[in-house]
Amino acid sequence: MNFYCMSLFPDIIKSGFEASITGRAVEKGLLSLTNVNIRDFSPDKKHFKVDDYPYGGGAGLVMKADCVFDAYEYTRDTISRYWGCSEAGNRTRVVYMTPRGETFSQKKAAELAKERDLIILCGHYEGIDERVLEEIVTDNISIGDYVLTGGELAALVVMDAVSRFVPGVLGNDESAYTDSFGDGLLEYPQYTRPEVFRGKQVPEVLLSGHHANVEKWRYEQKLEITKRMRPDLYERYTKG
Ligand code: SAM
């Protein structure tokens, strides 16, 4: 899967994405990241200004429509050239990271992972001129009801969660689906060696080697943890 990330701070995206599991997947050719620096598309070749005062007054600055649109056209054309098909770029979904978007979820991550290419747009300052958003954005995603300085950290959250669903990225392809939320419940508790830590013993059943009993115990734990920690999820699960 190929991510194209349009932002003003590509270094944040690069350092976050090219570490750990996603970094290894990039090395294996399962994922790719192309950073597009919106500042490179500023018509102001002296100060590379990409923002201006909001019409109507008010605090902060707004990212200009022309810079974002030119960065988008460049990204779209790069995708089309890569696939040798002028439609490839036009068809690519553009996800804008924004507090007003749909709250990101494991379900949305699995859905986006089916895309071959994905463009992610990060705002900064007070956000982006509405007119360019209307032109290019297909999906608006929020990572929660709070406001970040910029969309880069939010984009990394989305890219990481989506990557887990790309075949081969995780050691065991099943795990993205058996993780928390996969079946509507939170995951069971995990343990590793030693068997006793500060007087606390690993649950006996996990040492028994009895596969069916382990599965039963894990399912009961999932129910219990979800009921205790996320009663909203538990209610949805039990009411079907
Ligand atoms: N003025 C905007 C508002 O009140 O909704 C907030 C702008 S915020 C300071 C700058 C950028 O950070 C946004 O354009 C968006 O890309 C990103 N951002 C902030 N909070 C976010 C969130 N919860 N989820 C996703 N992106 C977010």
Short mmCIF file of C-alpha atoms and ligand atoms in Angstrom, two decimals:
data_model
loop_
_atom_site.label_atom_id
_atom_site.label_comp_id
_atom_site.label_asym_id
_atom_site.label_seq_id
_atom_site.Cartn_x
_atom_site.Cartn_y
_atom_site.Cartn_z
CA MET A 1 0.00 0.00 0.00
CA ASN A 2 1.26 3.47 -0.88
CA PHE A 3 0.72 6.46 1.41
CA TYR A 4 1.09 10.00 0.05
CA CYS A 5 1.17 12.48 2.89
CA MET A 6 0.68 16.17 2.20
CA SER A 7 1.81 18.32 5.12
CA LEU A 8 4.00 21.21 6.24
CA PHE A 9 6.11 18.96 8.49
CA PRO A 10 7.19 15.90 6.50
CA ASP A 11 9.99 15.18 9.01
CA ILE A 12 7.41 14.31 11.69
CA ILE A 13 5.71 11.88 9.32
CA LYS A 14 8.96 10.34 8.12
CA SER A 15 10.44 9.75 11.57
CA GLY A 16 7.20 8.31 12.95
CA PHE A 17 6.43 6.06 10.00
CA GLU A 18 9.88 4.74 9.22
CA ALA A 19 10.41 3.28 12.71
CA SER A 20 9.46 -0.13 14.08
CA ILE A 21 6.88 -2.35 12.33
CA THR A 22 5.83 0.13 9.62
CA GLY A 23 9.51 0.92 8.93
CA ARG A 24 10.28 -2.76 8.41
CA ALA A 25 7.28 -3.06 6.11
CA VAL A 26 8.66 -0.15 4.06
CA GLU A 27 12.00 -1.98 3.78
CA LYS A 28 10.18 -5.12 2.63
CA GLY A 29 8.29 -3.14 -0.02
CA LEU A 30 4.87 -3.81 1.55
CA LEU A 31 4.29 -0.13 2.32
CA SER A 32 5.64 3.07 0.83
CA LEU A 33 5.55 6.64 2.01
CA THR A 34 5.83 9.69 -0.24
CA ASN A 35 5.93 12.97 1.63
CA VAL A 36 4.72 16.04 -0.21
CA ASN A 37 5.74 19.28 1.47
CA ILE A 38 2.95 21.80 0.85
CA ARG A 39 5.44 24.62 1.42
CA ASP A 40 7.21 23.64 -1.83
CA PHE A 41 4.07 24.78 -3.64
CA SER A 42 4.00 28.29 -2.25
CA PRO A 43 3.94 30.90 -5.04
CA ASP A 44 6.08 33.07 -2.72
CA LYS A 45 9.54 31.81 -3.67
CA LYS A 46 11.25 34.15 -1.17
CA HIS A 47 9.56 33.37 2.17
CA PHE A 48 7.60 30.26 1.13
CA LYS A 49 4.49 31.60 2.85
CA VAL A 50 1.60 29.15 2.84
CA ASP A 51 -0.89 30.92 5.13
CA ASP A 52 -2.79 34.19 5.39
CA TYR A 53 -5.25 36.03 7.64
CA PRO A 54 -8.81 34.71 7.78
CA TYR A 55 -11.49 36.69 5.94
CA GLY A 56 -13.89 38.10 8.53
CA GLY A 57 -11.15 38.43 11.16
CA GLY A 58 -10.43 36.19 14.10
CA ALA A 59 -7.45 34.45 15.59
CA GLY A 60 -4.69 32.65 13.71
CA LEU A 61 -3.83 32.02 10.09
CA VAL A 62 -5.39 29.84 7.43
CA MET A 63 -3.54 27.63 4.94
CA LYS A 64 -4.02 28.99 1.45
CA ALA A 65 -6.11 27.11 -1.11
CA ASP A 66 -3.69 27.52 -4.02
CA CYS A 67 -0.69 25.92 -2.25
CA VAL A 68 -2.76 22.96 -1.08
CA PHE A 69 -4.39 22.50 -4.48
CA ASP A 70 -1.06 22.60 -6.35
CA ALA A 71 0.41 20.08 -3.89
CA TYR A 72 -2.62 17.86 -4.49
CA GLU A 73 -2.31 18.08 -8.29
CA TYR A 74 1.35 17.15 -8.01
CA THR A 75 0.50 14.17 -5.77
CA ARG A 76 -2.34 13.03 -8.02
CA ASP A 77 -0.10 13.24 -11.11
CA THR A 78 2.70 11.36 -9.32
CA ILE A 79 0.27 8.50 -8.62
CA SER A 80 -0.98 8.50 -12.22
CA ARG A 81 2.57 8.45 -13.57
CA TYR A 82 3.54 5.63 -11.20
CA TRP A 83 0.73 3.39 -12.46
CA GLY A 84 0.96 4.63 -16.05
CA CYS A 85 -2.74 5.48 -15.96
CA SER A 86 -4.15 9.00 -15.88
CA GLU A 87 -7.18 7.85 -13.87
CA ALA A 88 -5.13 6.33 -11.01
CA GLY A 89 -4.49 9.70 -9.33
CA ASN A 90 -8.02 10.97 -9.87
CA ARG A 91 -9.49 7.89 -8.23
CA THR A 92 -7.28 8.02 -5.14
CA ARG A 93 -9.11 8.87 -1.92
CA VAL A 94 -7.99 12.00 -0.08
CA VAL A 95 -8.29 11.81 3.69
CA TYR A 96 -8.26 15.15 5.50
CA MET A 97 -7.26 14.96 9.17
CA THR A 98 -9.68 17.25 10.98
CA PRO A 99 -11.43 17.53 14.36
CA ARG A 100 -14.76 17.75 12.53
CA GLY A 101 -14.30 14.40 10.77
CA GLU A 102 -15.74 10.99 11.49
CA THR A 103 -14.06 9.54 14.60
CA PHE A 104 -11.40 7.08 13.49
CA SER A 105 -12.02 3.42 14.30
CA GLN A 106 -10.63 -0.05 13.71
CA LYS A 107 -13.43 -0.56 11.17
CA LYS A 108 -12.37 2.52 9.20
CA ALA A 109 -8.72 1.37 9.34
CA ALA A 110 -9.67 -2.00 7.82
CA GLU A 111 -11.73 -0.23 5.14
CA LEU A 112 -8.91 2.15 4.14
CA ALA A 113 -6.39 -0.71 4.05
CA LYS A 114 -8.22 -2.05 0.97
CA GLU A 115 -7.01 0.96 -1.03
CA ARG A 116 -3.89 0.60 -3.18
CA ASP A 117 -2.95 4.30 -2.75
CA LEU A 118 -4.11 6.79 -0.16
CA ILE A 119 -3.53 10.54 0.04
CA ILE A 120 -3.54 12.04 3.53
CA LEU A 121 -3.83 15.79 4.01
CA CYS A 122 -2.63 17.45 7.22
CA GLY A 123 -3.71 20.95 8.19
CA HIS A 124 -1.90 23.37 10.46
CA TYR A 125 -2.58 26.77 12.07
CA GLU A 126 -6.35 27.39 12.02
CA GLY A 127 -6.88 24.87 9.26
CA ILE A 128 -7.23 25.02 5.47
CA ASP A 129 -9.28 27.28 3.18
CA GLU A 130 -12.66 25.56 2.83
CA ARG A 131 -12.79 25.88 -0.95
CA VAL A 132 -9.89 23.55 -1.61
CA LEU A 133 -11.24 21.04 0.89
CA GLU A 134 -14.51 20.99 -1.06
CA GLU A 135 -12.56 20.33 -4.26
CA ILE A 136 -10.30 17.48 -3.21
CA VAL A 137 -11.30 15.75 0.06
CA THR A 138 -13.17 12.43 -0.03
CA ASP A 139 -12.96 11.46 3.67
CA ASN A 140 -12.75 13.60 6.83
CA ILE A 141 -11.23 11.81 9.81
CA SER A 142 -10.77 12.92 13.41
CA ILE A 143 -8.72 10.97 15.93
CA GLY A 144 -10.78 12.27 18.87
CA ASP A 145 -12.59 15.20 20.41
CA TYR A 146 -9.58 17.41 21.09
CA VAL A 147 -7.54 19.82 18.99
CA LEU A 148 -3.95 19.13 17.93
CA THR A 149 -1.49 21.72 16.65
CA GLY A 150 -1.38 20.01 13.27
CA GLY A 151 -2.61 16.96 11.41
CA GLU A 152 0.77 15.15 11.31
CA LEU A 153 0.37 13.16 14.54
CA ALA A 154 -3.20 12.30 13.58
CA ALA A 155 -2.02 11.14 10.14
CA LEU A 156 0.57 8.88 11.78
CA VAL A 157 -2.15 7.34 13.95
CA VAL A 158 -4.25 6.59 10.87
CA MET A 159 -1.33 5.32 8.77
CA ASP A 160 -0.16 3.04 11.58
CA ALA A 161 -3.58 1.52 12.24
CA VAL A 162 -4.29 1.08 8.51
CA SER A 163 -0.88 -0.55 7.93
CA ARG A 164 -1.67 -3.29 10.45
CA PHE A 165 -4.36 -4.54 8.04
CA VAL A 166 -2.04 -4.69 5.02
CA PRO A 167 -1.16 -8.36 4.41
CA GLY A 168 2.37 -9.24 5.54
CA VAL A 169 2.91 -6.13 7.69
CA LEU A 170 2.32 -8.00 10.96
CA GLY A 171 4.16 -11.22 11.71
CA ASN A 172 0.84 -12.99 11.95
CA ASP A 173 -1.69 -11.61 9.47
CA GLU A 174 -4.53 -12.69 11.72
CA SER A 175 -3.58 -10.44 14.59
CA ALA A 176 -5.05 -7.21 13.23
CA TYR A 177 -8.43 -8.94 13.16
CA THR A 178 -8.09 -10.60 16.58
CA ASP A 179 -6.84 -7.43 18.30
CA SER A 180 -9.20 -5.35 20.40
CA PHE A 181 -12.32 -4.14 18.49
CA GLY A 182 -11.97 -6.84 15.79
CA ASP A 183 -15.04 -8.69 17.10
CA GLY A 184 -16.44 -5.75 19.08
CA LEU A 185 -14.65 -6.68 22.33
CA LEU A 186 -11.37 -5.64 23.98
CA GLU A 187 -8.50 -8.10 24.00
CA TYR A 188 -7.83 -10.59 26.83
CA PRO A 189 -4.80 -10.00 29.12
CA GLN A 190 -1.40 -11.15 27.84
CA TYR A 191 1.46 -12.69 29.84
CA THR A 192 5.02 -13.74 29.10
CA ARG A 193 7.94 -15.17 31.13
CA PRO A 194 8.70 -15.32 34.04
CA GLU A 195 5.87 -17.46 35.44
CA VAL A 196 5.94 -15.52 38.72
CA PHE A 197 6.50 -11.74 38.85
CA ARG A 198 6.55 -10.01 42.26
CA GLY A 199 4.56 -12.89 43.70
CA LYS A 200 1.97 -12.81 40.92
CA GLN A 201 1.45 -16.10 39.10
CA VAL A 202 0.48 -16.40 35.45
CA PRO A 203 -3.10 -17.79 35.28
CA GLU A 204 -2.87 -21.58 35.60
CA VAL A 205 -4.96 -22.29 32.51
CA LEU A 206 -2.35 -20.65 30.23
CA LEU A 207 0.23 -23.19 31.39
CA SER A 208 -2.09 -26.16 30.92
CA GLY A 209 -1.51 -26.65 27.17
CA HIS A 210 -5.26 -27.32 26.88
CA HIS A 211 -6.15 -25.28 23.80
CA ALA A 212 -9.94 -25.31 24.25
CA ASN A 213 -9.70 -24.25 27.88
CA VAL A 214 -7.30 -21.43 26.96
CA GLU A 215 -9.72 -20.18 24.29
CA LYS A 216 -12.66 -20.36 26.72
CA TRP A 217 -10.71 -18.47 29.40
CA ARG A 218 -9.64 -15.80 26.89
CA TYR A 219 -13.20 -15.26 25.69
CA GLU A 220 -14.48 -14.92 29.27
CA GLN A 221 -11.71 -12.42 29.99
CA LYS A 222 -12.61 -10.40 26.90
CA LEU A 223 -16.20 -10.18 28.09
CA GLU A 224 -15.20 -9.27 31.64
CA ILE A 225 -12.65 -6.60 30.62
CA THR A 226 -14.96 -5.04 28.04
CA LYS A 227 -17.84 -4.93 30.54
CA ARG A 228 -15.62 -3.29 33.17
CA MET A 229 -13.60 -0.91 31.00
CA ARG A 230 -15.91 -0.12 28.07
CA PRO A 231 -19.52 -0.71 29.13
CA ASP A 232 -20.68 1.04 25.95
CA LEU A 233 -18.94 -1.57 23.76
CA TYR A 234 -20.16 -4.40 25.98
CA GLU A 235 -23.75 -3.27 25.66
CA ARG A 236 -23.47 -3.02 21.87
CA TYR A 237 -21.87 -6.49 21.73
CA THR A 238 -24.42 -8.22 23.92
CA LYS A 239 -27.40 -6.51 22.26
CA GLY A 240 -26.02 -7.56 18.84
N1 SAM B 1 -9.40 25.60 13.99
C1 SAM B 1 -9.60 24.20 13.88
C2 SAM B 1 -10.83 23.79 14.68
O1 SAM B 1 -11.15 24.44 15.66
O2 SAM B 1 -11.46 22.78 14.32
C3 SAM B 1 -8.43 23.45 14.45
C4 SAM B 1 -7.21 23.53 13.61
S1 SAM B 1 -5.90 22.58 14.25
C5 SAM B 1 -5.09 23.73 15.30
C6 SAM B 1 -4.80 22.42 12.93
C7 SAM B 1 -4.90 21.11 12.18
O3 SAM B 1 -4.64 20.03 13.05
C8 SAM B 1 -6.21 20.77 11.53
O4 SAM B 1 -6.35 21.41 10.27
C9 SAM B 1 -6.16 19.27 11.40
O5 SAM B 1 -5.47 18.88 10.22
C10 SAM B 1 -5.32 18.87 12.61
N2 SAM B 1 -6.10 18.34 13.76
C11 SAM B 1 -6.31 18.96 14.93
N3 SAM B 1 -7.03 18.21 15.77
C12 SAM B 1 -7.29 17.06 15.13
C13 SAM B 1 -8.03 15.88 15.45
N4 SAM B 1 -8.64 15.74 16.61
N5 SAM B 1 -8.08 14.89 14.52
C14 SAM B 1 -7.48 15.02 13.33
N6 SAM B 1 -6.78 16.13 12.94
C15 SAM B 1 -6.69 17.13 13.82
#
